[in-house]
């Protein structure tokens, strides 16, 4: 293809996106579009799968049968999200095994928040309320992103996430209205998860490398800082309502901006965790790689069995 | 309180509780996403059944008992599950074999429990059997895949089968409470299921190209509350919150 032809194709492609048309797997797309989508969608899928671990940590110890069932179902939903995000990714010509390889070798990233430990039951509430809350703010705009399979996956993901968020908040309500010990547990969880949740919405706009191109492709519709402000404005009244205190002495309602002002975020901590030195980076990766390696003989057996069955069928037919 | 009926219900429900707890340990650690989701699903089904049984048991017990008191606040000697279901997730072969050996029994058991003269138990059985029919298909399929897969998988699943076989006979033991409840046409006479159970198990094992273990030495005790050494650790996790923070609502 000549350079001129390529330019025409690219112009037509950008025009389609500008008209809000969906790009489908078999459509022509620029290589950069394909790569950017593989990167973002797989990062999202990996986050779902790694995100199963901190919550999975409390399944065997959930405090009641009702909570145990809800937590199991929630973690299972995350596996489901991972599954259809990986499938959506595969429509761009990369296999699930390759995607895992990227995760296991550290080439692909996942959301840093899952590198924090879940040390009490209240963390199940805080994760649902704050982490899923921040995820929804990130993800709702993606329901109308330009790549069809991603947009459709996100519609379902967002519905389930919003259910998880309510479920998490409900755990917090119960604790906040419970005994002094329970209330203390809830406040402690909020103290530990608040700042990492703010960081989850990404580096400040000045530092964010992917924003401009992603905006054009509707992979992103608002800047990280705008999303963060939206999250804070939405969450502070929820904390007030149940009598918990946001751990930020600088937090203050700004009448003029009709938004909360907030204190400085510790970006050194953020980059430390992103670069692999958070409290649980190694544990999370060991758990993923370990499960994959322990499962090798199982996957091999399933493959060998399927081949045997197929050749038996063929023999019968002949 | 109807002491025997209460015990009889625990005998059924504790199997699902402990097996569900074992499967819950694996959530997020499966050999691939699809089996991870499937095992969690089975765990969820089992906990659903547990809640129906315990809610009924709590009603029988009275004294403001709740499903959670029954699930979390008994001593180890008061749990009445069979030894099979408390065995650890040594590897995926053990997990699947444990599941398979229980599912074949569970399906036969619920088929009969549907005819119970106790309407609540019959209704729970009727609802659960649909789920358990899927569990049995899932675990049987995996027995065949692993048995007739690779050399390594065959060896692993045979090892698991040889190790867990010793816990199968207990499924057909009857406690004193069981006998009384059977005589009242409420309970299932499990002794009548034994032959059919082994026939069904052996059919699948033969399709899976596996050897039926020859050992005739069997372990029992779970139904009387005498468990293997694994049980205490399982309960430590299960009961952790309720023991550390007594008398609170979650």
Coordinates of C-alpha atoms in Angstrom, one line a residue:
Chain A
X1 CA 0.0 0.0 0.0
X2 CA 1.4 3.4 -1.0
X3 CA 1.8 6.1 1.6
X4 CA -0.9 8.1 -0.1
X5 CA -3.4 5.2 0.1
X6 CA -2.6 4.8 3.7
X7 CA -3.3 8.5 4.4
X8 CA -6.7 8.2 2.7
X9 CA -7.6 5.2 4.8
X10 CA -6.5 6.9 7.9
X11 CA -8.5 10.0 7.1
X12 CA -11.6 7.9 6.4
X13 CA -11.0 6.0 9.7
X14 CA -10.7 9.2 11.7
X15 CA -13.9 10.5 10.1
X16 CA -15.8 7.4 11.0
X17 CA -14.8 7.8 14.7
X18 CA -15.7 11.5 14.5
X19 CA -19.2 10.5 13.3
X20 CA -19.4 8.2 16.3
X21 CA -19.4 5.0 14.2
X22 CA -18.2 1.9 15.9
X23 CA -15.0 0.2 14.6
X24 CA -15.4 -3.5 14.3
X25 CA -12.8 -6.3 14.4
X26 CA -12.7 -6.9 10.6
X27 CA -12.6 -3.2 9.7
X28 CA -9.3 -1.6 8.6
X29 CA -7.6 0.3 11.4
X30 CA -4.3 2.0 11.9
X31 CA -1.6 -0.1 13.5
X32 CA -1.3 2.4 16.4
X33 CA -5.1 2.1 17.1
X34 CA -4.8 -1.7 17.3
X35 CA -1.8 -1.5 19.6
X36 CA -3.2 1.2 21.9
X37 CA -6.4 -0.8 22.2
X38 CA -4.6 -4.1 23.0
X39 CA -2.6 -2.2 25.6
X40 CA -5.5 -0.6 27.3
X41 CA -8.0 -3.5 27.1
X42 CA -5.5 -6.1 28.2
X43 CA -4.4 -3.8 31.1
X44 CA -8.1 -3.6 32.0
X45 CA -8.4 -7.4 31.8
X46 CA -5.3 -8.0 33.8
X47 CA -6.6 -5.6 36.5
X48 CA -9.8 -7.7 36.8
X49 CA -7.8 -10.9 37.2
X50 CA -5.2 -9.6 39.6
X51 CA -8.0 -7.7 41.4
X52 CA -9.6 -11.1 42.3
X53 CA -6.6 -11.8 44.6
X54 CA -7.0 -9.1 47.4
X55 CA -10.7 -9.9 47.7
X56 CA -10.2 -13.6 47.3
X57 CA -8.1 -13.3 50.4
X58 CA -11.3 -12.9 52.5
X59 CA -13.6 -15.5 50.9
X60 CA -12.7 -18.2 53.4
X61 CA -13.0 -15.8 56.3
X62 CA -16.2 -13.8 55.4
X63 CA -18.1 -13.1 58.6
X64 CA -21.5 -14.5 57.6
X65 CA -23.0 -16.8 55.0
X66 CA -24.7 -13.9 53.2
X67 CA -21.4 -12.0 53.0
X68 CA -19.5 -15.0 51.9
X69 CA -21.9 -15.7 49.0
X70 CA -21.9 -12.1 47.9
X71 CA -18.1 -11.9 48.0
X72 CA -17.7 -15.1 46.0
X73 CA -20.2 -13.9 43.4
X74 CA -18.4 -10.6 43.2
X75 CA -15.0 -12.1 42.7
X76 CA -16.6 -14.4 40.1
X77 CA -17.9 -11.4 38.3
X78 CA -14.4 -10.1 38.1
X79 CA -13.3 -13.3 36.5
X80 CA -16.1 -12.9 34.0
X81 CA -15.1 -9.4 33.2
X82 CA -11.5 -10.6 32.6
X83 CA -12.8 -13.3 30.4
X84 CA -14.8 -11.1 28.1
X85 CA -12.2 -8.3 28.1
X86 CA -9.6 -10.9 27.0
X87 CA -12.0 -12.1 24.3
X88 CA -12.5 -8.6 23.1
X89 CA -8.7 -8.2 23.0
X90 CA -8.4 -11.4 21.0
X91 CA -10.5 -9.8 18.2
X92 CA -7.5 -7.5 17.6
X93 CA -5.3 -10.5 16.7
X94 CA -3.5 -11.4 19.9
X95 CA -4.0 -14.7 21.8
X96 CA -4.9 -15.0 25.5
X97 CA -1.7 -16.9 26.1
X98 CA 0.3 -14.0 24.7
X99 CA -1.6 -11.6 26.9
X100 CA -0.8 -13.7 30.0
X101 CA 2.8 -13.9 29.0
X102 CA 2.9 -10.1 28.9
X103 CA 1.3 -10.0 32.4
X104 CA 3.6 -12.7 33.9
X105 CA 6.8 -11.1 32.6
X106 CA 5.8 -7.6 33.8
X107 CA 5.5 -6.2 30.3
X108 CA 1.9 -5.4 30.8
X109 CA 0.6 -3.4 33.7
X110 CA -2.5 -3.8 35.8
X111 CA -4.2 -1.3 38.2
X112 CA -1.7 -0.5 41.0
X113 CA -4.4 -0.4 43.7
X114 CA -4.4 -4.2 43.8
X115 CA -0.8 -4.2 45.2
X116 CA -2.2 -3.0 48.5
X117 CA -3.0 -5.7 51.1
X118 CA -6.5 -6.5 52.4
X119 CA -5.9 -6.7 56.1
X120 CA -9.4 -6.6 57.6
X121 CA -12.9 -7.5 56.6
X122 CA -13.7 -3.7 56.3
X123 CA -11.3 -3.7 53.3
X124 CA -14.0 -5.6 51.4
X125 CA -16.3 -2.7 52.0
X126 CA -13.7 -0.1 51.2
X127 CA -12.7 -1.8 47.9
X128 CA -16.2 -2.1 46.7
X129 CA -17.1 1.5 47.7
X130 CA -14.0 3.3 46.7
X131 CA -12.1 1.1 44.2
X132 CA -15.1 0.0 42.3
X133 CA -16.5 3.6 42.6
X134 CA -13.3 5.0 41.0
X135 CA -13.4 2.2 38.4
X136 CA -16.9 3.2 37.4
X137 CA -16.0 6.8 37.0
X138 CA -13.1 5.6 34.7
X139 CA -15.2 3.2 32.8
X140 CA -18.7 4.7 32.2
X141 CA -17.3 6.9 29.4
X142 CA -15.9 3.8 27.8
X143 CA -19.4 2.4 27.1
X144 CA -19.4 4.8 24.1
X145 CA -15.7 4.3 23.1
X146 CA -15.0 3.8 19.4
X147 CA -14.0 0.1 19.4
X148 CA -17.2 -1.9 19.3
X149 CA -16.2 -5.0 21.2
X150 CA -14.7 -2.9 24.0
X151 CA -17.7 -0.6 24.2
X152 CA -20.2 -3.5 24.4
X153 CA -18.1 -5.3 27.1
X154 CA -18.0 -2.1 29.1
X155 CA -21.7 -1.8 29.2
X156 CA -22.0 -5.1 31.0
X157 CA -19.0 -4.5 33.1
X158 CA -20.3 -1.1 34.3
X159 CA -23.7 -2.6 35.3
X160 CA -22.0 -5.2 37.5
X161 CA -19.5 -2.7 38.9
X162 CA -22.2 -0.4 40.0
X163 CA -23.8 -3.3 41.8
X164 CA -20.5 -4.1 43.5
X165 CA -20.1 -0.5 44.5
X166 CA -23.4 -0.4 46.3
X167 CA -22.6 -3.7 47.9
X168 CA -19.3 -2.3 49.2
X169 CA -20.9 0.8 50.5
X170 CA -23.5 -1.3 52.2
X171 CA -20.8 -3.3 54.0
X172 CA -19.4 0.1 55.2
X173 CA -22.8 1.3 56.4
X174 CA -23.2 -1.8 58.5
X175 CA -19.8 -1.4 60.1
X176 CA -20.2 2.3 60.6
X177 CA -23.5 1.7 62.4
X178 CA -22.1 -1.2 64.4
X179 CA -20.1 -1.6 67.5
X180 CA -17.2 0.8 68.3
X181 CA -14.8 -1.9 67.1
X182 CA -16.6 -2.2 63.8
X183 CA -16.7 1.5 63.3
X184 CA -13.0 1.8 64.0
X185 CA -12.4 -1.0 61.5
X186 CA -14.3 0.9 58.8
X187 CA -12.5 4.2 59.5
X188 CA -9.1 2.4 59.4
X189 CA -10.0 0.9 56.0
X190 CA -11.1 4.3 54.6
X191 CA -7.8 5.8 55.9
X192 CA -5.8 3.2 54.1
X193 CA -7.8 3.0 50.8
X194 CA -8.6 6.7 50.3
X195 CA -5.3 7.9 48.8
X196 CA -4.6 4.9 46.6
X197 CA -8.1 5.2 45.3
X198 CA -7.4 8.8 44.2
X199 CA -4.2 7.7 42.6
X200 CA -6.1 5.0 40.7
X201 CA -7.6 7.7 38.4
X202 CA -4.1 8.1 37.0
X203 CA -1.3 10.6 37.1
X204 CA -2.0 14.3 36.9
X205 CA -2.8 15.6 33.4
X206 CA 0.7 17.1 33.1
X207 CA 2.3 13.7 33.6
X208 CA -0.2 11.5 31.7
X209 CA 1.4 10.3 28.4
X210 CA -1.5 8.8 26.6
X211 CA -4.2 11.3 27.1
X212 CA -4.3 13.3 23.8
X213 CA -4.4 10.4 21.4
X214 CA -6.8 8.5 23.6
X215 CA -9.2 11.4 23.7
X216 CA -9.3 11.4 19.9
X217 CA -10.2 7.8 19.8
X218 CA -12.8 8.2 22.6
X219 CA -10.8 5.8 24.7
X220 CA -10.8 8.6 27.1
X221 CA -13.3 11.4 27.4
X222 CA -12.3 13.3 30.4
X223 CA -8.8 14.1 31.9
X224 CA -7.5 12.2 34.9
X225 CA -7.8 15.3 37.1
X226 CA -11.4 15.9 36.1
X227 CA -12.2 12.3 36.8
X228 CA -10.5 12.5 40.2
X229 CA -12.5 15.6 41.1
X230 CA -15.7 13.9 40.1
X231 CA -14.8 10.9 42.3
X232 CA -14.0 13.1 45.3
X233 CA -17.2 15.2 44.9
X234 CA -19.3 12.1 44.7
X235 CA -17.6 10.2 47.6
X236 CA -17.2 12.8 50.3
X237 CA -21.0 13.2 51.0
X238 CA -21.2 9.4 51.1
X239 CA -18.6 9.3 53.9
X240 CA -20.3 12.1 55.7
X241 CA -23.6 10.3 55.5
X242 CA -22.3 7.3 57.5
X243 CA -20.1 9.3 59.9
X244 CA -16.7 8.4 58.5
X245 CA -14.0 11.0 58.1
X246 CA -12.0 11.4 54.9
X247 CA -8.3 11.3 55.9
X248 CA -7.4 14.6 54.3
X249 CA -7.0 17.7 56.6
X250 CA -7.0 19.9 53.6
X251 CA -10.4 18.7 52.3
X252 CA -12.8 21.6 52.1
X253 CA -15.9 22.6 50.1
X254 CA -15.1 25.3 47.6
X255 CA -18.2 27.4 47.1
X256 CA -16.9 29.1 44.1
X257 CA -15.9 26.0 42.2
X258 CA -18.8 24.0 43.6
X259 CA -16.3 21.2 44.3
X260 CA -14.0 20.0 47.1
X261 CA -10.5 21.3 47.4
X262 CA -8.2 18.5 48.5
X263 CA -4.6 18.0 49.8
X264 CA -1.6 17.0 47.8
X265 CA -1.3 13.4 46.6
X266 CA 1.9 11.5 47.4
X267 CA 2.9 10.7 43.8
X268 CA 6.2 9.2 45.0
X269 CA 4.2 6.4 46.5
X270 CA 2.2 6.0 43.3
X271 CA 5.3 5.7 41.2
X272 CA 6.9 3.3 43.7
X273 CA 4.0 1.0 43.4
X274 CA 3.7 1.3 39.6
X275 CA 7.4 0.4 39.3
X276 CA 6.8 -2.8 41.2
X277 CA 7.7 -1.9 44.8
X278 CA 4.3 -1.7 46.4
X279 CA 3.4 -3.8 49.5
X280 CA 2.1 -6.7 47.5
X281 CA 3.4 -6.5 43.9
X282 CA 5.5 -9.6 44.3
X283 CA 2.8 -11.6 46.0
X284 CA 0.3 -10.8 43.4
X285 CA 2.6 -11.7 40.5
X286 CA 3.7 -14.9 42.3
X287 CA 0.1 -15.9 42.8
X288 CA -0.8 -15.3 39.1
X289 CA 2.3 -17.0 37.7
X290 CA 2.0 -19.8 40.3
X291 CA -1.6 -20.6 39.3
X292 CA -0.7 -20.5 35.7
X293 CA 2.3 -22.9 36.1
X294 CA 0.4 -25.2 38.4
X295 CA -2.3 -25.4 35.8
X296 CA 0.0 -26.3 32.9
X297 CA -0.5 -30.0 33.1
X298 CA -4.3 -29.5 33.4
X299 CA -4.5 -27.4 30.2
X300 CA -2.2 -29.8 28.4
X301 CA -4.4 -32.7 29.4
X302 CA -7.6 -31.0 28.3
X303 CA -5.9 -30.3 24.9
X304 CA -4.6 -33.8 24.5
X305 CA -8.0 -35.2 25.4
X306 CA -9.8 -33.0 22.9
X307 CA -7.4 -34.1 20.2
X308 CA -8.0 -37.8 21.1
X309 CA -11.8 -37.2 20.9
X310 CA -11.5 -35.5 17.6
X311 CA -9.5 -38.2 16.0
X312 CA -11.9 -40.9 17.4
X313 CA -14.7 -39.1 15.8
X314 CA -12.9 -38.9 12.5
X315 CA -12.1 -42.6 12.6
X316 CA -15.8 -43.4 13.2
X317 CA -16.8 -41.2 10.3
X318 CA -14.4 -43.0 8.0
Chain B
X1 CA -36.7 -29.4 69.7
X2 CA -36.6 -32.3 67.3
X3 CA -33.0 -33.3 68.1
X4 CA -32.8 -36.1 65.5
X5 CA -34.1 -34.0 62.6
X6 CA -31.8 -31.2 63.5
X7 CA -28.8 -33.5 63.5
X8 CA -30.0 -35.1 60.3
X9 CA -30.2 -31.7 58.5
X10 CA -26.7 -30.8 59.7
X11 CA -25.4 -34.1 58.4
X12 CA -26.6 -33.0 54.9
X13 CA -25.8 -29.3 55.1
X14 CA -22.3 -29.6 56.6
X15 CA -21.1 -31.6 53.5
X16 CA -22.1 -28.6 51.4
X17 CA -20.6 -26.1 53.8
X18 CA -17.2 -27.7 54.0
X19 CA -16.9 -28.5 50.3
X20 CA -18.0 -25.0 49.4
X21 CA -15.4 -23.6 51.8
X22 CA -12.7 -25.8 50.2
X23 CA -13.7 -24.6 46.7
X24 CA -13.8 -21.0 47.9
X25 CA -10.1 -21.3 48.7
X26 CA -9.4 -21.8 45.0
X27 CA -11.2 -18.7 43.7
X28 CA -8.6 -16.7 41.7
X29 CA -6.1 -19.6 41.6
X30 CA -7.6 -22.0 39.0
X31 CA -5.7 -23.5 36.1
X32 CA -7.6 -21.2 33.7
X33 CA -10.3 -18.6 33.9
X34 CA -13.1 -21.0 32.8
X35 CA -12.4 -23.6 35.4
X36 CA -11.9 -20.9 38.0
X37 CA -15.4 -19.6 37.2
X38 CA -16.9 -23.0 37.2
X39 CA -15.4 -24.0 40.6
X40 CA -16.6 -20.7 42.1
X41 CA -20.0 -21.4 40.7
X42 CA -20.2 -24.8 42.4
X43 CA -19.1 -23.2 45.6
X44 CA -21.8 -20.7 45.3
X45 CA -24.4 -23.4 44.6
X46 CA -23.3 -25.3 47.7
X47 CA -23.4 -22.2 49.9
X48 CA -26.9 -21.5 48.6
X49 CA -28.0 -24.9 49.6
X50 CA -26.3 -24.6 53.0
X51 CA -28.3 -21.4 53.7
X52 CA -31.6 -23.1 53.0
X53 CA -30.8 -26.1 55.2
X54 CA -29.4 -24.0 58.1
X55 CA -32.3 -21.6 58.0
X56 CA -34.6 -24.6 58.4
X57 CA -32.3 -26.1 61.1
X58 CA -32.3 -22.7 63.0
X59 CA -36.1 -22.7 63.0
X60 CA -36.2 -26.2 64.5
X61 CA -33.6 -25.3 67.1
X62 CA -35.5 -22.2 68.2
X63 CA -33.9 -20.1 70.9
X64 CA -33.3 -17.3 68.3
X65 CA -30.7 -19.4 66.5
X66 CA -29.6 -18.2 63.1
X67 CA -28.0 -19.7 60.1
X68 CA -24.7 -18.1 61.0
X69 CA -24.7 -19.5 64.6
X70 CA -25.0 -22.9 63.1
X71 CA -22.4 -22.3 60.3
X72 CA -19.8 -20.6 62.4
X73 CA -20.1 -21.2 66.1
X74 CA -20.0 -24.9 66.6
X75 CA -17.0 -26.9 68.0
X76 CA -15.2 -29.1 65.6
X77 CA -16.7 -32.2 67.1
X78 CA -20.2 -30.9 66.3
X79 CA -19.6 -30.7 62.5
X80 CA -21.1 -33.8 60.9
X81 CA -19.7 -33.7 57.4
X82 CA -18.1 -36.7 55.8
X83 CA -14.3 -36.8 55.8
X84 CA -14.1 -36.7 52.0
X85 CA -15.3 -33.1 51.7
X86 CA -12.7 -31.7 54.1
X87 CA -9.7 -33.1 52.3
X88 CA -7.4 -30.3 51.0
X89 CA -6.9 -29.0 47.5
X90 CA -3.6 -30.8 47.1
X91 CA -3.7 -30.2 43.4
X92 CA -6.4 -29.9 40.7
X93 CA -6.5 -33.7 40.5
X94 CA -7.5 -33.9 44.1
X95 CA -10.0 -31.1 43.8
X96 CA -11.7 -32.8 40.8
X97 CA -11.6 -36.3 42.3
X98 CA -13.0 -35.1 45.6
X99 CA -15.8 -33.3 43.7
X100 CA -16.5 -36.3 41.5
X101 CA -16.7 -38.8 44.3
X102 CA -19.0 -36.5 46.2
X103 CA -21.2 -35.4 43.2
X104 CA -22.2 -38.9 42.2
X105 CA -23.3 -39.5 45.8
X106 CA -24.9 -36.1 46.1
X107 CA -27.0 -36.6 43.0
X108 CA -28.3 -40.0 44.1
X109 CA -29.0 -38.7 47.6
X110 CA -31.0 -35.7 46.4
X111 CA -32.9 -37.8 44.0
X112 CA -34.3 -39.7 47.0
X113 CA -34.6 -36.8 49.3
X114 CA -37.1 -35.2 46.9
X115 CA -39.5 -37.9 48.1
X116 CA -39.0 -37.0 51.8
X117 CA -42.2 -36.6 53.8
X118 CA -40.7 -33.4 55.2
X119 CA -41.9 -30.8 52.7
X120 CA -39.1 -28.4 53.4
X121 CA -36.4 -30.9 52.8
X122 CA -38.1 -32.2 49.7
X123 CA -38.3 -28.7 48.3
X124 CA -34.6 -27.9 49.0
X125 CA -33.7 -31.2 47.3
X126 CA -35.8 -30.4 44.3
X127 CA -34.1 -27.1 43.9
X128 CA -30.6 -28.3 44.5
X129 CA -30.7 -31.4 42.3
X130 CA -30.7 -29.2 39.2
X131 CA -27.4 -27.6 40.3
X132 CA -25.9 -30.9 41.4
X133 CA -26.7 -32.5 38.1
X134 CA -24.4 -29.8 36.5
X135 CA -21.7 -30.4 39.2
X136 CA -21.7 -34.1 38.4
X137 CA -21.4 -33.5 34.7
X138 CA -18.6 -31.0 35.2
X139 CA -16.5 -33.2 37.5
X140 CA -17.2 -36.4 35.4
X141 CA -16.0 -34.6 32.3
X142 CA -12.8 -33.5 34.0
X143 CA -12.2 -37.1 35.3
X144 CA -12.3 -38.2 31.7
X145 CA -10.2 -35.4 30.4
X146 CA -7.5 -35.9 33.0
X147 CA -7.7 -39.7 32.9
X148 CA -7.5 -39.9 29.2
X149 CA -5.3 -36.8 28.7
X150 CA -1.6 -36.9 29.0
X151 CA 0.6 -39.4 30.9
X152 CA 1.2 -36.9 33.6
X153 CA -2.5 -36.1 34.1
X154 CA -3.4 -39.8 34.2
X155 CA -0.8 -40.4 36.9
X156 CA -2.0 -37.4 38.9
X157 CA -5.7 -38.3 38.8
X158 CA -5.0 -41.9 39.5
X159 CA -2.9 -40.9 42.6
X160 CA -5.7 -38.6 43.8
X161 CA -8.3 -41.4 43.2
X162 CA -6.2 -43.9 45.2
X163 CA -5.8 -41.4 48.0
X164 CA -9.4 -40.3 48.3
X165 CA -11.0 -43.7 47.7
X166 CA -10.7 -44.6 51.4
X167 CA -13.3 -41.9 52.2
X168 CA -16.0 -43.1 49.9
X169 CA -17.5 -45.8 52.1
X170 CA -18.4 -43.4 54.8
X171 CA -21.0 -41.8 52.5
X172 CA -23.2 -44.9 53.1
X173 CA -22.9 -45.1 56.9
X174 CA -25.9 -44.3 59.1
X175 CA -25.8 -42.6 62.5
X176 CA -28.4 -43.3 65.1
X177 CA -30.2 -40.1 64.2
X178 CA -30.1 -41.0 60.6
X179 CA -31.8 -44.3 61.3
X180 CA -34.6 -42.7 63.2
X181 CA -35.2 -40.1 60.6
X182 CA -35.2 -42.8 57.9
X183 CA -37.8 -44.7 59.8
X184 CA -40.0 -41.6 59.9
X185 CA -39.9 -41.5 56.0
X186 CA -38.1 -38.2 56.2
X187 CA -34.5 -39.3 55.6
X188 CA -32.9 -41.2 52.8
X189 CA -31.6 -44.8 53.6
X190 CA -28.1 -44.3 52.1
X191 CA -27.3 -47.9 52.5
X192 CA -29.5 -48.6 49.5
X193 CA -27.6 -46.2 47.3
X194 CA -24.2 -47.8 47.8
X195 CA -24.3 -50.4 45.0
X196 CA -25.6 -47.9 42.4
X197 CA -23.0 -45.4 43.5
X198 CA -20.1 -47.7 42.9
X199 CA -21.5 -48.9 39.6
X200 CA -21.9 -45.3 38.4
X201 CA -18.4 -44.3 39.6
X202 CA -16.8 -47.3 38.0
X203 CA -18.6 -46.6 34.7
X204 CA -17.0 -43.1 34.6
X205 CA -13.7 -44.3 35.7
X206 CA -13.6 -46.9 32.9
X207 CA -14.4 -44.2 30.4
X208 CA -11.6 -42.2 31.9
X209 CA -9.3 -45.2 31.4
X210 CA -8.6 -45.2 35.2
X211 CA -8.2 -48.2 37.5
X212 CA -10.7 -48.7 40.2
X213 CA -8.7 -48.7 43.4
X214 CA -8.6 -52.2 45.0
X215 CA -8.2 -51.1 48.6
X216 CA -11.1 -52.2 50.8
X217 CA -9.8 -50.3 53.9
X218 CA -12.0 -47.3 54.5
X219 CA -12.0 -44.4 56.9
X220 CA -14.9 -43.0 58.8
X221 CA -15.7 -40.7 61.6
X222 CA -16.9 -37.4 60.2
X223 CA -20.6 -38.2 60.6
X224 CA -19.9 -38.6 64.3
X225 CA -17.8 -35.5 64.4
X226 CA -14.4 -37.1 64.5
X227 CA -12.5 -35.4 61.7
X228 CA -9.1 -35.5 60.0
X229 CA -6.4 -33.2 61.1
X230 CA -7.2 -30.8 58.2
X231 CA -10.5 -29.8 59.7
X232 CA -9.3 -27.6 62.5
X233 CA -7.4 -25.3 60.1
X234 CA -10.4 -25.1 57.8
X235 CA -12.6 -24.1 60.7
X236 CA -10.0 -21.5 61.9
X237 CA -10.5 -19.6 58.7
X238 CA -14.2 -20.2 58.5
X239 CA -14.9 -19.0 62.1
X240 CA -12.2 -16.3 62.3
X241 CA -14.5 -13.3 62.2
X242 CA -17.3 -14.7 64.4
X243 CA -14.8 -15.9 67.0
X244 CA -12.7 -12.7 67.0
X245 CA -15.7 -10.3 67.1
X246 CA -18.5 -12.2 68.9
X247 CA -22.1 -11.0 68.9
X248 CA -21.9 -8.5 66.0
X249 CA -23.9 -8.1 62.9
X250 CA -22.2 -7.9 59.5

